[in-house]
Coordinates of C-alpha atoms in Angstrom, one line a residue:
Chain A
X1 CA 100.1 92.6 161.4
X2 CA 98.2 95.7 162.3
X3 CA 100.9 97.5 162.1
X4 CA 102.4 96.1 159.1
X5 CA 99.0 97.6 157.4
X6 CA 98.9 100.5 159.1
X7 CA 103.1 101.5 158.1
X8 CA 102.5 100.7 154.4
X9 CA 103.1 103.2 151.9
X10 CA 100.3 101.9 149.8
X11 CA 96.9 102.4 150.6
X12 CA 95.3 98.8 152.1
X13 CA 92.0 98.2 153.2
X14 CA 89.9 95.3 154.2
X15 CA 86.4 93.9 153.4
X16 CA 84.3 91.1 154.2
X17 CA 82.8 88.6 151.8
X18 CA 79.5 91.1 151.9
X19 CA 81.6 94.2 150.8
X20 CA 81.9 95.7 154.2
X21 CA 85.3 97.2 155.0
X22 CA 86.6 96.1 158.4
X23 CA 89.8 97.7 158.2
X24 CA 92.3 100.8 156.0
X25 CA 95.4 101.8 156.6
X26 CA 96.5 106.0 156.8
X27 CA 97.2 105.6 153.1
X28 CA 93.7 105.3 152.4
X29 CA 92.6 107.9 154.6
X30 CA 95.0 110.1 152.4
X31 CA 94.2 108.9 149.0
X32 CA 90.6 109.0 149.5
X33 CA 90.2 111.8 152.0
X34 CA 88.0 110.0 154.2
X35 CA 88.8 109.9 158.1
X36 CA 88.6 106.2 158.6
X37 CA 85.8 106.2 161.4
X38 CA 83.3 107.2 158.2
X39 CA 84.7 104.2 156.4
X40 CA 85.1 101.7 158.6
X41 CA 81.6 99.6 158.9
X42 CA 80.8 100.9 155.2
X43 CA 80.1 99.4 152.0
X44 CA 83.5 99.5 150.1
X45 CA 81.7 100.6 146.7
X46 CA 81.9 104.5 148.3
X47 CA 85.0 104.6 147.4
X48 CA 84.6 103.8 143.4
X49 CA 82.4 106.4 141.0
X50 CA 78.8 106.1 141.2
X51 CA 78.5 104.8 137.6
X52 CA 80.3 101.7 138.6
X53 CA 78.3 100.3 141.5
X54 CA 75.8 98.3 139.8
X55 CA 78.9 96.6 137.9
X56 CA 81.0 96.3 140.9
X57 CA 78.3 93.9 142.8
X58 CA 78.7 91.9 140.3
X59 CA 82.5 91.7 139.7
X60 CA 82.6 91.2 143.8
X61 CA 80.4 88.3 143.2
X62 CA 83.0 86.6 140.6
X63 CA 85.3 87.2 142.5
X64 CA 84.1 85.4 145.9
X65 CA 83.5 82.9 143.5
X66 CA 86.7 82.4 142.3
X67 CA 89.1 83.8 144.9
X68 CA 93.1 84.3 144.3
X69 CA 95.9 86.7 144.7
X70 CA 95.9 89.0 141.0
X71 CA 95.1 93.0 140.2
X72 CA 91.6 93.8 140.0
X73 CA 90.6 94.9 136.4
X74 CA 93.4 93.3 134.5
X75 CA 93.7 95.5 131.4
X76 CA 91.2 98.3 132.3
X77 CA 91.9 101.8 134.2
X78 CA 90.5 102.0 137.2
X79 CA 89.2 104.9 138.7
X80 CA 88.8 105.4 142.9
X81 CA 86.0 108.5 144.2
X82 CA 87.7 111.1 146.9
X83 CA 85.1 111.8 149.5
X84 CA 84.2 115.6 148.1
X85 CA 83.5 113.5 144.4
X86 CA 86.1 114.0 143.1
X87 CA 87.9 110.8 140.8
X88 CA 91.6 109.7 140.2
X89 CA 93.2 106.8 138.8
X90 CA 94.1 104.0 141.0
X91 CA 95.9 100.3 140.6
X92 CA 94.4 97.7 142.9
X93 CA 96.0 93.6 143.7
X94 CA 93.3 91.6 145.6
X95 CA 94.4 89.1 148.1
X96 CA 91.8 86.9 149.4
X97 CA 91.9 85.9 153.1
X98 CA 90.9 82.9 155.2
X99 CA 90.5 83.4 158.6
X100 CA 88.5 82.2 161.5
X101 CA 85.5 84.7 161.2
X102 CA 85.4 84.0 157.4
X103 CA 87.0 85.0 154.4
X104 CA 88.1 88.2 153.5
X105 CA 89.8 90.3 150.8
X106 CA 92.6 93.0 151.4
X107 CA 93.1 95.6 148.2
X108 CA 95.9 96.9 148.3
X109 CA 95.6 100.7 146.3
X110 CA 98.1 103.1 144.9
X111 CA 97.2 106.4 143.9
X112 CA 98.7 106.3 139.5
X113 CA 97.9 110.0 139.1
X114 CA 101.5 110.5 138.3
X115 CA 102.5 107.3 136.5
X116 CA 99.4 107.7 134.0
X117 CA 100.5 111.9 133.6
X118 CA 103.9 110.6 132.7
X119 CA 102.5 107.9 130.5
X120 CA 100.4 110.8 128.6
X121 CA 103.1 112.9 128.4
X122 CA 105.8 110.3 127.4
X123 CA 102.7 109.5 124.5
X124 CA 102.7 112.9 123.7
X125 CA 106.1 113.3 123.2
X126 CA 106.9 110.1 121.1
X127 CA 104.1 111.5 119.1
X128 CA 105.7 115.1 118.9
X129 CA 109.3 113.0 117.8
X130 CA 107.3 111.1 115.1
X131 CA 105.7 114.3 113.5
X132 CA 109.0 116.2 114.2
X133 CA 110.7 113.2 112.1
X134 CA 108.6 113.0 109.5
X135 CA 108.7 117.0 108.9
X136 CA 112.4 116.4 109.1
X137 CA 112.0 113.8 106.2
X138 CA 110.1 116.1 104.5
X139 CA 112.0 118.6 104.6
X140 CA 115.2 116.8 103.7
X141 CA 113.1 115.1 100.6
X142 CA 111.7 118.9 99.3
X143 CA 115.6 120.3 99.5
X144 CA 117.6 117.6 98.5
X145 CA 114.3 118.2 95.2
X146 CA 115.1 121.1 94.7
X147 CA 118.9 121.9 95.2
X148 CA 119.1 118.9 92.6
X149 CA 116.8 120.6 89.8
X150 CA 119.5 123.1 89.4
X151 CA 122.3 120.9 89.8
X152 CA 121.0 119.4 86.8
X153 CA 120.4 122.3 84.7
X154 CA 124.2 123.4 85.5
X155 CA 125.9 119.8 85.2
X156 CA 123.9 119.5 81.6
X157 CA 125.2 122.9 79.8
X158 CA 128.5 122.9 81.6
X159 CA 128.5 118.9 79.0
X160 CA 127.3 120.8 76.2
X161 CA 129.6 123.8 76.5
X162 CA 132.9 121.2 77.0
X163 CA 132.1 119.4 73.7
X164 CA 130.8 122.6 71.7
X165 CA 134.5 124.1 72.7
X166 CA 136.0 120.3 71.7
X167 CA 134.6 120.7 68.3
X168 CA 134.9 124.1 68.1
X169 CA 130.9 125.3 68.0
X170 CA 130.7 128.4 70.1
X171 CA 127.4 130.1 68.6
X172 CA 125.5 128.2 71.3
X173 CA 128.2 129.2 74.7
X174 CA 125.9 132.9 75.2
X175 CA 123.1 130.7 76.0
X176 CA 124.8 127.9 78.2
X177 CA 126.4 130.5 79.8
X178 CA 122.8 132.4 80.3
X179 CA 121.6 128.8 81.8
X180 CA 124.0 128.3 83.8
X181 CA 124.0 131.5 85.6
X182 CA 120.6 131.4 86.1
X183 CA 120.6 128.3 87.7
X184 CA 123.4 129.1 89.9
X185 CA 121.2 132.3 91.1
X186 CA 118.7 130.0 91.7
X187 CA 120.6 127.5 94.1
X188 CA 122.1 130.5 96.0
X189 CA 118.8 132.2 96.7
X190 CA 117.7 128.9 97.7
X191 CA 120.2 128.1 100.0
X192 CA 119.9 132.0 101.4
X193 CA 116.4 131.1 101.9
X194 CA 117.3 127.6 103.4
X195 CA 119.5 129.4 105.9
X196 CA 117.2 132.2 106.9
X197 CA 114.5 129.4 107.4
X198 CA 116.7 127.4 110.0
X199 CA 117.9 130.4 111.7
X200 CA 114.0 130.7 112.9
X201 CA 114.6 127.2 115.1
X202 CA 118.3 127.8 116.2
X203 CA 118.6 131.3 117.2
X204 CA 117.9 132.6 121.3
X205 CA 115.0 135.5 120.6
X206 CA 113.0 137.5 123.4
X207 CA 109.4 136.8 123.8
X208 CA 108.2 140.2 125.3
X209 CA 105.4 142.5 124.9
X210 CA 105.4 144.2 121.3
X211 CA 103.2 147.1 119.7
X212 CA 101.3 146.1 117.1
X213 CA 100.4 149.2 115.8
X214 CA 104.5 150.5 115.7
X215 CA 105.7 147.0 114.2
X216 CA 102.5 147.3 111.5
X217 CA 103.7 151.1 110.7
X218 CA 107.0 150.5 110.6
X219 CA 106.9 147.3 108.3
X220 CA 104.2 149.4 106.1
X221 CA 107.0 152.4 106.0
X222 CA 109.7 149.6 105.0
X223 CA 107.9 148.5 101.9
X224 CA 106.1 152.2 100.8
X225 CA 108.2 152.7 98.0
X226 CA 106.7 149.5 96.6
X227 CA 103.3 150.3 97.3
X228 CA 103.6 153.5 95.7
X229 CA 104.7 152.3 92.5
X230 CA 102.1 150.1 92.3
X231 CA 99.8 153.1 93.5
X232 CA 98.4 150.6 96.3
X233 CA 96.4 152.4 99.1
X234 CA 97.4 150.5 102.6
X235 CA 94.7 150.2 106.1
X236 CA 96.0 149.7 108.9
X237 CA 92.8 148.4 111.6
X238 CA 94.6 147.6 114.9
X239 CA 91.7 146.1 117.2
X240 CA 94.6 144.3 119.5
X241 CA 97.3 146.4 120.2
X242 CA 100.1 143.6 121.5
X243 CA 101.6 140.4 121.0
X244 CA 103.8 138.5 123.3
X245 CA 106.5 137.5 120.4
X246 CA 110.2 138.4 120.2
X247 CA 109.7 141.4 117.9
X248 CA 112.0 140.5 114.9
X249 CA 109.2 138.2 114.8
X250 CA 106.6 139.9 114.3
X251 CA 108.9 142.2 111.7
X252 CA 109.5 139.2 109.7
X253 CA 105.8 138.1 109.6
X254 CA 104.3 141.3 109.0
X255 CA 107.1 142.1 106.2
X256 CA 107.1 138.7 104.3
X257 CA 103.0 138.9 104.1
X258 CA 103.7 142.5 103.0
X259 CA 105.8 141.0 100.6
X260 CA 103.0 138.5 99.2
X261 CA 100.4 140.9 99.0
X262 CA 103.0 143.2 97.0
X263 CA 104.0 140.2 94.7
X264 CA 101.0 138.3 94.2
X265 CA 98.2 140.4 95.4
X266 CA 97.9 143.6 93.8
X267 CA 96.6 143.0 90.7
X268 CA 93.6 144.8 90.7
X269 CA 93.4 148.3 88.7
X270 CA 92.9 149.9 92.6
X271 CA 95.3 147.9 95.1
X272 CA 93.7 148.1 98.7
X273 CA 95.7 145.9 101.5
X274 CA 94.7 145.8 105.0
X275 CA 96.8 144.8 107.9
X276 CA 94.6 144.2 111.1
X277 CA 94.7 142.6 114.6
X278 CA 92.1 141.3 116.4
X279 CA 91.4 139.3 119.7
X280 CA 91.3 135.4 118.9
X281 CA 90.4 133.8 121.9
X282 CA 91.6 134.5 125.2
X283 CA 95.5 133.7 124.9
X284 CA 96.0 134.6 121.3
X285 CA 95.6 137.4 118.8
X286 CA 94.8 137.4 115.0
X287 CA 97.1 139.3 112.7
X288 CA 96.4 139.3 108.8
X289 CA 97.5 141.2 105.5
X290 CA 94.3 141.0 103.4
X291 CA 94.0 142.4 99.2
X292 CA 91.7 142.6 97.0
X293 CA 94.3 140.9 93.9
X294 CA 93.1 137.9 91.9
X295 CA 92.7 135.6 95.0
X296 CA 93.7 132.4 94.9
X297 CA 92.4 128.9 93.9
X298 CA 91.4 127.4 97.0
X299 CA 92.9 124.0 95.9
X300 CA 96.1 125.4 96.8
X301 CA 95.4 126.8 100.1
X302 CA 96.9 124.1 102.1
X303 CA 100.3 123.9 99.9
X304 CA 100.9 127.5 99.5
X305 CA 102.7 127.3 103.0
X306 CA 104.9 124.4 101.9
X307 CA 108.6 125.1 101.8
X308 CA 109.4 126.1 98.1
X309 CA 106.5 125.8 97.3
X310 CA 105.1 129.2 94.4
X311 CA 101.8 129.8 92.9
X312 CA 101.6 128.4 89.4
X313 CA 102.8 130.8 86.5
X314 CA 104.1 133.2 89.1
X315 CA 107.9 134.0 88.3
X316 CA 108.4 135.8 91.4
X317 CA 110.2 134.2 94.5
X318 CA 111.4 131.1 95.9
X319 CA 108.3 130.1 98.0
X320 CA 110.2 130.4 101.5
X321 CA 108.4 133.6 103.1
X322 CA 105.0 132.3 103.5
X323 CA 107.4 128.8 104.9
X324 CA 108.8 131.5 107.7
X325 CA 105.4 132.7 108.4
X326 CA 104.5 129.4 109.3
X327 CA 107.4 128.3 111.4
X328 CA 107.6 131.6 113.4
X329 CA 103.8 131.2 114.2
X330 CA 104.3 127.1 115.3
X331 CA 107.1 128.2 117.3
X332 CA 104.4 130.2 119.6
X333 CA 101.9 127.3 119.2
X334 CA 100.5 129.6 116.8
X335 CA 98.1 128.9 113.4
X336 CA 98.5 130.3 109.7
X337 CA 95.8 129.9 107.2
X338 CA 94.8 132.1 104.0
X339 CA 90.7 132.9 103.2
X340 CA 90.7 133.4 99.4
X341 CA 88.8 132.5 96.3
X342 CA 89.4 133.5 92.7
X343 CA 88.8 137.0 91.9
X344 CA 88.1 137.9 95.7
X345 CA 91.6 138.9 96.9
X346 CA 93.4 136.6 99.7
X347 CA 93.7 137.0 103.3
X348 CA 96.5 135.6 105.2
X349 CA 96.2 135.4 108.8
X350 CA 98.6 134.0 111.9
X351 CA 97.8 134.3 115.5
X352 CA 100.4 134.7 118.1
X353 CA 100.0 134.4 121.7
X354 CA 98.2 137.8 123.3
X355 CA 100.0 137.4 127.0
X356 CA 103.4 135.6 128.2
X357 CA 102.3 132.0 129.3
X358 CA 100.6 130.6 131.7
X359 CA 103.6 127.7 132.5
X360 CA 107.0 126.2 130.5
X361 CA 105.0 123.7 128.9
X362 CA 103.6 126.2 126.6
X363 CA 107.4 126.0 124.9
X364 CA 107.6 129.8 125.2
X365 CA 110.7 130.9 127.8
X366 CA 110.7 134.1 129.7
X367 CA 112.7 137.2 127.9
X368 CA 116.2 137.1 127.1
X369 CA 116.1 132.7 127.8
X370 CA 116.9 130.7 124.1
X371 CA 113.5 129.0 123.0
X372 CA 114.0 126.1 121.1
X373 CA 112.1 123.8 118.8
Chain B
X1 CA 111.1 93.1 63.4
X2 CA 110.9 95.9 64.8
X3 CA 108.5 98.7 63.2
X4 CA 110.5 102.3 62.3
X5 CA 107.9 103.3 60.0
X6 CA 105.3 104.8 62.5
X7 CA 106.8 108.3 64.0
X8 CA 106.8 108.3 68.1
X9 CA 105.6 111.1 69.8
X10 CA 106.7 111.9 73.0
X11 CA 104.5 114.4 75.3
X12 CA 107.1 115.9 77.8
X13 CA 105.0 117.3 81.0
X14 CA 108.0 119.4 82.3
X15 CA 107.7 123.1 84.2
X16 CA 111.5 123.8 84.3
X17 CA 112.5 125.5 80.9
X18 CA 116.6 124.2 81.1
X19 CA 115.4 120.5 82.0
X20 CA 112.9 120.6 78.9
X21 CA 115.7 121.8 76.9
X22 CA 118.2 119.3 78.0
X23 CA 115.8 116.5 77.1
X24 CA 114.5 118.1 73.7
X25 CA 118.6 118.5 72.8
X26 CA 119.9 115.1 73.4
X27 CA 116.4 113.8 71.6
X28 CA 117.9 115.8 68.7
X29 CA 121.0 114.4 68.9
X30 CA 120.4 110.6 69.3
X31 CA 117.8 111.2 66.4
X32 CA 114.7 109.7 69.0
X33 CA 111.0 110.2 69.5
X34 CA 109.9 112.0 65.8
X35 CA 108.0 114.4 67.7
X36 CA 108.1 115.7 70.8
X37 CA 105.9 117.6 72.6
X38 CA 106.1 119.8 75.5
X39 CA 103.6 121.5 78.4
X40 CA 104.5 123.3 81.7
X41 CA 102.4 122.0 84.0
X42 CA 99.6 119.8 85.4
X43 CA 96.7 121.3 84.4
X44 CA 97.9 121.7 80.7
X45 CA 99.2 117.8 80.2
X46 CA 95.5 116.9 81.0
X47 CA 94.4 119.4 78.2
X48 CA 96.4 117.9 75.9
X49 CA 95.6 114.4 76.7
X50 CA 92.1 115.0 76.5
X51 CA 93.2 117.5 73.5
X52 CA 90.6 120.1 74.9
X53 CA 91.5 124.0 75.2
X54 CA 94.4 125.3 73.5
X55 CA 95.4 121.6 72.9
X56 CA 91.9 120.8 70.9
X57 CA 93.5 120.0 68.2
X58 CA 96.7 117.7 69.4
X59 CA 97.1 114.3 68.7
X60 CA 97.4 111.7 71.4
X61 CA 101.2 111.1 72.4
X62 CA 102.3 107.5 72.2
X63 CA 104.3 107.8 75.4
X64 CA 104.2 110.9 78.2
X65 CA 107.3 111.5 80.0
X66 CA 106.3 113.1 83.1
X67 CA 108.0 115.4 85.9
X68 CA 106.3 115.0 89.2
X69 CA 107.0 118.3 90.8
X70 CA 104.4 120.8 88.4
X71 CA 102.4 123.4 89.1
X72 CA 98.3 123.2 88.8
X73 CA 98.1 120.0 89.5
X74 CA 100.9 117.5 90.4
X75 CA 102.6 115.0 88.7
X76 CA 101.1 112.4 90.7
X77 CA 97.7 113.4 90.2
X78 CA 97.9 113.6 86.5
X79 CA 99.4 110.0 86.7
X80 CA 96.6 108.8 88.3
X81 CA 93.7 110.7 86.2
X82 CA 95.2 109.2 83.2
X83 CA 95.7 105.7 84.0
X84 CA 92.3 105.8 85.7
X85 CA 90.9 106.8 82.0
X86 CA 90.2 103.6 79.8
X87 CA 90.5 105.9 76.7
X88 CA 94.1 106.7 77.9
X89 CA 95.4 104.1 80.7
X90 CA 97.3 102.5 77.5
X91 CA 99.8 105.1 77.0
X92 CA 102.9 104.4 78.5
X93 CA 104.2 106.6 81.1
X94 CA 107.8 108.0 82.2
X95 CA 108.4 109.4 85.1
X96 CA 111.3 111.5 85.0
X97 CA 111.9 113.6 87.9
X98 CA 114.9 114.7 90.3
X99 CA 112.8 112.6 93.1
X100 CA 114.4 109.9 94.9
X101 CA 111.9 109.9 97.7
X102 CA 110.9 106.2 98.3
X103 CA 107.2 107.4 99.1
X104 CA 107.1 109.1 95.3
X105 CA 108.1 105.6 93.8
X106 CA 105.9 103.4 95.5
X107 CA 102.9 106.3 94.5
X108 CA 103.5 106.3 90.9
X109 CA 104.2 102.8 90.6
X110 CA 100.7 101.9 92.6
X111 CA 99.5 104.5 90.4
X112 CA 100.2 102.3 87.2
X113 CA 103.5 104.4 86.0
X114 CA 105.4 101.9 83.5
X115 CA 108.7 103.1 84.5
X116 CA 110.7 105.4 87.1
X117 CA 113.2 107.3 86.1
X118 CA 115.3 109.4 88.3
X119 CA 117.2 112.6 86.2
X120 CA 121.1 112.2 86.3
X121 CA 123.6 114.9 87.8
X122 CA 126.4 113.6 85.2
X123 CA 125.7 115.3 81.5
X124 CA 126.8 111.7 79.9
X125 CA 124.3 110.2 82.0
X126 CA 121.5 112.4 81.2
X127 CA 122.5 111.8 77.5
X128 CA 122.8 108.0 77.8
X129 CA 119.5 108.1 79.7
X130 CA 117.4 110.0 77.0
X131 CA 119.0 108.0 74.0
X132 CA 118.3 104.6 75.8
X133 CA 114.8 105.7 77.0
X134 CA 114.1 106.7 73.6
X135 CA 115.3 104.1 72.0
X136 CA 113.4 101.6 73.8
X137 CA 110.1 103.3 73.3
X138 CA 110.3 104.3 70.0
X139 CA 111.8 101.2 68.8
X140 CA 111.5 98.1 71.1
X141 CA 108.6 99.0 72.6
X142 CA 105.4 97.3 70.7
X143 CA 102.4 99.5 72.2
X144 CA 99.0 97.3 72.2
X145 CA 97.3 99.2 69.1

């Protein structure tokens, strides 16, 4: 029998009715860390957490009571103390014992450190699958929205412009024409959009170390014959110098809030933008394009990142780029929010890791690997 | 039986110019709603419900056919600011969007819309679906005052 204990490969240890352990197996000199000369003779409550003793005198009691073969704290975790303090979750069946020199109970303990991680990160991922599913939903609701507005518009003048030739009318086909076309340019730059938006997810790109200051120039270069026209003076303030980011990137984030600022943001008389970097905690930094235009209503500062989604009254765009900002930036675990009120210019702002990561878990792969969503 | 004298006047909350246009045409055509009204967005439908602003001097529609998808302020929101409105909750409202998401239904309907109407791809449809929609609230419909 002793060595039937001693073999198991679960922890097993033996106490009397007063709580005294009389016996453990290796396994519990393992688990706990305790060599079994410091247990043996012991009160068995050194090897729970200090802040259940009181409670566990009194579960002992109920249980001497009531003896029988089940798990001890049906329902609840249950937590066992290493000798250095340290605390880990254990399961724990009771078997009571009768025997000559009175009764007994042998636990038998098993060390659920791995089953409850898997647990958590099986919870974690169903979760991540539910939000995945309903962006997915989402997503398939806004296009399917707004692929059919111009559907509409095309299938209703193509029915006028049929019965107007039927009857001969043809003062009115300039304008169904005109319609038409312009929804058609619509769809297209919608599906372009559509297409550059899902590239994002499905193409392999190459975390590596990028420049910020040569990625800001260079995008700032890219768009200077717009900022000229609109006489716009541009800052660059580069506290961070690099991002860990595959550098098209960083191109297309730095370009499309270029492209926001130039569209919707420089509206004052004096156009300023400023693109800056900073530090943002130890693993990330901040990047932002900040103007001084008419800002923007704060109501809308959580939808102005929706897909499709444009400022009111603005004519300008198809409300994707700001979309591709934020689905570059959650690809690198990465946040995107605009500061802004009416009058006082907007700042947009995304922060990207600072540093390759620390392990795989992060979702980021090492360069030249595919990273997926 | 049924009263033709008094005009109907239909307030059309639509942002996209050829969808307003379609509507306002086949209107014309089947000779339905007397007058018919038309804002861009959100923000401007509650102006002219509560005839403030520019829209100080409007006269309360007798039924709002409403897109959901507006800028300002959604369609959904100026559903619900309306029917929460004693003054207002008695006009009748259309939905009439390109929305078939379940989840916008259900909203407008637990918002107190009085009917649901999703915009037909098919030009006979569209036509069919304005003359009948029309017709049954300018003409069947009896409104309580």
């Amino acid at each position: 029998m002793i060595h039937v204990i001693e073999a198991a490969p679960v922890g097993m240890i033996k106490v009397d009715s007063s709580g005294t352990i009389v016996l453990v197996n290796r396994e519990i000199e393992r688990m706990f860390q305790y060599p079994r000369q410091e247990l043996l003779g012991g009160q068995v409550d050194v090897l729970i957490p200090l802040r259940y003793k009181g409670s566990h005198a009194a579960l002992m009691a109920r249980y001497a009571a009531r003896p029988d073969h089940r798990k001890m704290g049906e329902g609840r975790d249950l937590t066992g103390r290493r000798r250095d303090g340290t605390e880990f979750p254990i399961d724990v069946a009771l078997n009571p014992v009768e025997t000559a020199e009175g009764r007994f109970v042998i636990a038998s303990v098993i060390d659920v450190t791995e089953q409850r991680r898997s647990q958590a990160e099986l919870r974690r991922l169903n979760e991540s699958l539910a939000q995945k599913n309903a962006e997915l939903e989402q997503f398939v609701l806004t296009i399917s929205h707004d692929l059919k507005s111009p559907i509409v518009t095309i299938m209703g003048y193509i029915g006028h412009l049929r019965r107007d030739i039927q009857v001969g009318r043809d003062d009115e086909l300039p304008v169904y024409a005109e319609r038409i076309e312009g929804a058609a340019v619509r769809l297209k730059q919608k599906i372009d959009d559509l297409m550059r938006l899902s590239r994002i997810g499905r193409e392999a790109h190459c975390p590596q170390e990028v420049s910020l200051v040569e990625r800001a120039a260079a995008a700032i270069e890219a768009r200077r014959p717009e900022f000229v026209q609109l006489g716009a003076s541009v800052r660059l303030n580069i506290e961070e110098p690099t991002a860990w980011c595959d550098p098209q990137h960083i191109d297309q984030i730095l370009d499309n809030l270029l492209g926001n600022a130039i569209k919707y943001g420089c509206t004052n008389p004096s156009p300023q933008i400023c693109v800056r970097s900073w530090r943002a905690g130890d693993e990330h930094i901040g990047i932002s394009v900040e103007d001084n235009g008419a800002g923007i209503d704060p109501r809308y500062a959580d939808r102005i990142f929706d897909l499709f989604w444009r400022l009111p009254s603005k004519a300008e765009g198809t409300g994707v780029g700001l979309s591709i900002v934020r689905r570059i930036a959650s690809l690198y675990h990465g946040k995107t929010w605009v500061e802004t009120s009416p009058g006082n210019g907007a700042k947009f702002s995304v922060t990207l890791p600072s540093k390759p990561p620390a392990d795989s878990r992060s979702g980021l792969t090492p360069p030249g690997e595919r990273m997926t969503t | 039986m049924t009263d033709h004298s008094k005009p109907v006047h239909f307030l059309l909350v639509e942002d996209d110019e050829d969808h307003a246009d379609l509507v306002a045409r086949a209107m014309r055509e089947h000779r339905v709603g007397n007058t018919m009204s038309r804002v861009a967005d959100g923000e401007a439908a509650l102006d002219y419900l509560y005839q403030r602003g520019g829209h100080a001097k409007a006269s309360r529609p007798d039924v709002v056919l409403l897109d959901l998808n507006l800028p300002k302020l959604g369609g959904q929101e100026v559903l619900s600011t309306l029917k929460s409105d004693p003054e207002l909750s008695a006009i009748p409202v259309v939905v009439l969007t390109t929305s078939e998401a379940d989840a916008d239904r259900v909203k407008a309907y637990a918002s107190r819309a009085n009917s649901y109407v999703v915009k037909p791809l098919d030009f006979q449809q569209f036509h069919d679906m304005v003359r009948q929609l029309g017709m049954y609230w300018s003409i069947w419909n009896r409104p309580p005052a």
